[in-house]
Amino acid sequence: MTDTKALEECGKAAVEALEFSRTVVKEGASLLEAAEKIEEFIKGRGFVPSFPVNISINEKAAHYTPSIDDKTVFGRDDLVKVDVGARKDDAISDCAVTIDLSGKNSKIVETADKALEEAIGMVRTGRKVCEIGRAIEKVVSAAGFRPIQNLGGHGIEKEELHSGVFIPNFDNGDDAELKEGDVISIEPFITNGYGYVDETDEAQIYQLAGSVSPRSQEARSILALAAEKYMTYPFAARWINRELNGLSDFRVRRGIAELISLGDLEPFPVLVEREMGVVAQSEKELVVEKDSCTVITKL
Ligand code: MN
Ligand code: MN
């Protein structure tokens, strides 16, 4: 049985963090400071971040979070996706907004929000996921944009941020049906580019995937920390620097590389739009009910 009350508390904390993010995502502000302030905000509410805050700008669609040495500042024309979650015990939230710093991208931002609301209005027990995808695609195409085909919503289960059902952002022909009590996120990613994301060589976010003993001291420390503190949840390289008393980014990266080669860590590479189109995202989490749904990421 889903504990809807615990979920709603996590959902509220995450939405408050999104609202807070609008005060720190500003032209000229540091990404690193913004990320750490948003994560501190979640902790200050008595929760743990479900995953490192993703701050993905323009053609970067997802999985970017600053490193400890990140010197990037927000630019005047940046289109910024902020994706956050809060967790307490087994309850996990996940939601995202797009912040348009120039005001020139309001159409794509509004279209992503509209597609999400259209999709949420269709949710009920027995609804096929391809029907939700088709509804999203219809809104997005009508506005002259394309859905990103290889990103989408997902089931959320105990200890697993991504599990079970995949909710496409277009009609992918998948006639899997939503079940009563399913906890899912729906997240249209849309673009003025090609409609597909590719992995880059850069990763800032990782997840525990094995327990083979590494040789180097730094890899051992990172593995022990991940097993004890992050368990099945994604973490940032920068969290390791902080937890291991300022261990240099060079040594953290070397340790992480060793752990990846052993199969102990899985990286989440930064995802970039195939034709460098700008990407907007809108995400909410909800519980599937018999004839509708309950949105849990709301104030
Ligand atoms: Mn998300
Ligand atoms: Mn998600």
Short mmCIF file of C-alpha atoms in Angstrom, two decimals, residues 129-268:
data_model
loop_
_atom_site.label_atom_id
_atom_site.label_comp_id
_atom_site.label_asym_id
_atom_site.label_seq_id
_atom_site.Cartn_x
_atom_site.Cartn_y
_atom_site.Cartn_z
CA VAL A 129 1.18 4.56 -21.72
CA CYS A 130 1.27 5.08 -25.52
CA GLU A 131 -1.99 7.06 -25.25
CA ILE A 132 -0.33 9.42 -22.78
CA GLY A 133 2.65 9.72 -25.14
CA ARG A 134 0.35 10.48 -28.05
CA ALA A 135 -1.39 13.25 -26.10
CA ILE A 136 1.97 14.82 -25.20
CA GLU A 137 3.18 14.61 -28.79
CA LYS A 138 -0.01 16.23 -30.08
CA VAL A 139 0.39 19.31 -27.85
CA VAL A 140 4.11 19.55 -28.61
CA SER A 141 3.78 19.17 -32.40
CA ALA A 142 0.92 21.68 -32.58
CA ALA A 143 3.26 24.27 -31.07
CA GLY A 144 5.99 23.47 -33.60
CA PHE A 145 8.31 21.51 -31.27
CA ARG A 146 9.36 17.88 -31.00
CA PRO A 147 9.23 15.53 -28.02
CA ILE A 148 12.54 13.93 -27.03
CA GLN A 149 11.92 10.30 -27.93
CA ASN A 150 14.47 8.62 -25.67
CA LEU A 151 13.55 10.42 -22.44
CA GLY A 152 10.33 10.02 -20.53
CA GLY A 153 8.48 9.45 -17.30
CA HIS A 154 8.83 6.39 -15.14
CA GLY A 155 7.54 4.33 -12.27
CA ILE A 156 8.92 5.18 -8.82
CA GLU A 157 9.23 2.43 -6.26
CA LYS A 158 10.78 1.88 -2.88
CA GLU A 159 14.54 2.47 -3.17
CA GLU A 160 14.27 2.91 -6.92
CA LEU A 161 13.93 6.22 -8.64
CA HIS A 162 13.33 4.61 -12.03
CA SER A 163 11.40 1.37 -12.08
CA GLY A 164 8.67 -0.46 -13.86
CA VAL A 165 6.70 1.46 -16.41
CA PHE A 166 8.17 3.94 -18.94
CA ILE A 167 5.92 6.86 -19.92
CA PRO A 168 6.90 7.97 -23.43
CA ASN A 169 6.65 11.53 -24.71
CA PHE A 170 5.27 10.27 -28.04
CA ASP A 171 3.19 7.32 -29.24
CA ASN A 172 5.76 4.53 -29.07
CA GLY A 173 3.14 1.79 -29.49
CA ASP A 174 3.64 0.48 -25.95
CA ASP A 175 0.25 -0.67 -24.69
CA ALA A 176 1.38 -1.30 -21.11
CA GLU A 177 -1.39 -0.09 -18.80
CA LEU A 178 -1.21 2.02 -15.65
CA LYS A 179 -2.30 0.22 -12.50
CA GLU A 180 -4.19 1.62 -9.53
CA GLY A 181 -1.72 2.76 -6.86
CA ASP A 182 1.22 3.06 -9.27
CA VAL A 183 3.50 5.96 -8.36
CA ILE A 184 4.78 7.53 -11.58
CA SER A 185 6.38 10.68 -12.88
CA ILE A 186 5.44 12.20 -16.22
CA GLU A 187 8.08 14.43 -17.75
CA PRO A 188 7.78 15.85 -21.25
CA PHE A 189 11.18 16.89 -22.59
CA ILE A 190 10.69 18.93 -25.75
CA THR A 191 12.99 20.66 -28.21
CA ASN A 192 13.30 22.82 -31.30
CA GLY A 193 16.02 20.37 -32.43
CA TYR A 194 15.94 16.76 -33.60
CA GLY A 195 14.08 15.11 -30.73
CA TYR A 196 16.70 12.72 -29.43
CA VAL A 197 19.44 12.94 -26.81
CA ASP A 198 22.93 11.44 -26.94
CA GLU A 199 25.30 10.61 -24.13
CA THR A 200 28.41 12.76 -23.75
CA ASP A 201 31.78 11.75 -22.27
CA GLU A 202 31.04 13.79 -19.17
CA ALA A 203 29.41 12.38 -16.04
CA GLN A 204 28.83 14.07 -12.68
CA ILE A 205 26.25 11.66 -11.27
CA TYR A 206 26.78 8.02 -10.32
CA GLN A 207 25.02 5.12 -8.67
CA LEU A 208 26.23 2.05 -6.81
CA ALA A 209 26.14 -1.05 -9.03
CA GLY A 210 28.46 -3.63 -7.42
CA SER A 211 30.79 -4.44 -4.52
CA VAL A 212 34.06 -5.68 -6.02
CA SER A 213 36.98 -4.55 -3.78
CA PRO A 214 39.13 -1.89 -5.46
CA ARG A 215 42.87 -1.48 -4.94
CA SER A 216 43.37 2.22 -4.35
CA GLN A 217 42.58 3.93 -1.08
CA GLU A 218 40.42 6.61 -2.70
CA ALA A 219 38.32 4.04 -4.55
CA ARG A 220 37.83 2.08 -1.33
CA SER A 221 36.74 5.20 0.53
CA ILE A 222 34.30 6.16 -2.22
CA LEU A 223 32.81 2.65 -2.36
CA ALA A 224 32.37 2.52 1.42
CA LEU A 225 30.74 5.95 1.43
CA ALA A 226 28.40 5.06 -1.43
CA ALA A 227 27.37 1.77 0.19
CA GLU A 228 26.76 3.37 3.56
CA LYS A 229 25.23 6.68 2.63
CA TYR A 230 23.78 6.64 -0.89
CA MET A 231 22.80 2.98 -1.26
CA THR A 232 20.61 2.62 -4.35
CA TYR A 233 20.28 6.37 -4.87
CA PRO A 234 22.24 8.53 -7.33
CA PHE A 235 24.98 10.79 -5.93
CA ALA A 236 27.24 13.55 -7.26
CA ALA A 237 31.03 13.48 -7.56
CA ARG A 238 30.97 16.77 -5.63
CA TRP A 239 29.20 15.10 -2.69
CA ILE A 240 32.19 12.75 -2.46
CA ASN A 241 34.65 15.69 -2.38
CA ARG A 242 32.70 17.21 0.52
CA GLU A 243 32.20 13.98 2.47
CA LEU A 244 35.84 12.89 2.14
CA ASN A 245 37.13 16.14 3.66
CA GLY A 246 37.92 17.98 0.48
CA LEU A 247 39.55 15.06 -1.37
CA SER A 248 40.71 16.64 -4.63
CA ASP A 249 38.59 16.29 -7.73
CA PHE A 250 41.53 14.58 -9.45
CA ARG A 251 41.60 11.81 -6.85
CA VAL A 252 37.83 11.49 -6.71
CA ARG A 253 37.70 11.08 -10.51
CA ARG A 254 40.53 8.54 -10.43
CA GLY A 255 38.72 6.55 -7.73
CA ILE A 256 35.43 6.74 -9.62
CA ALA A 257 37.11 5.56 -12.85
CA GLU A 258 38.53 2.55 -11.01
CA LEU A 259 35.11 1.73 -9.55
CA ILE A 260 33.42 2.03 -12.94
CA SER A 261 35.97 -0.35 -14.47
CA LEU A 262 35.16 -2.89 -11.73
CA GLY A 263 31.43 -2.52 -12.32
CA ASP A 264 30.93 -1.01 -8.86
CA LEU A 265 29.57 2.31 -10.11
CA GLU A 266 27.29 3.20 -12.98
CA PRO A 267 27.74 6.70 -14.45
CA PHE A 268 24.85 8.81 -15.71
#
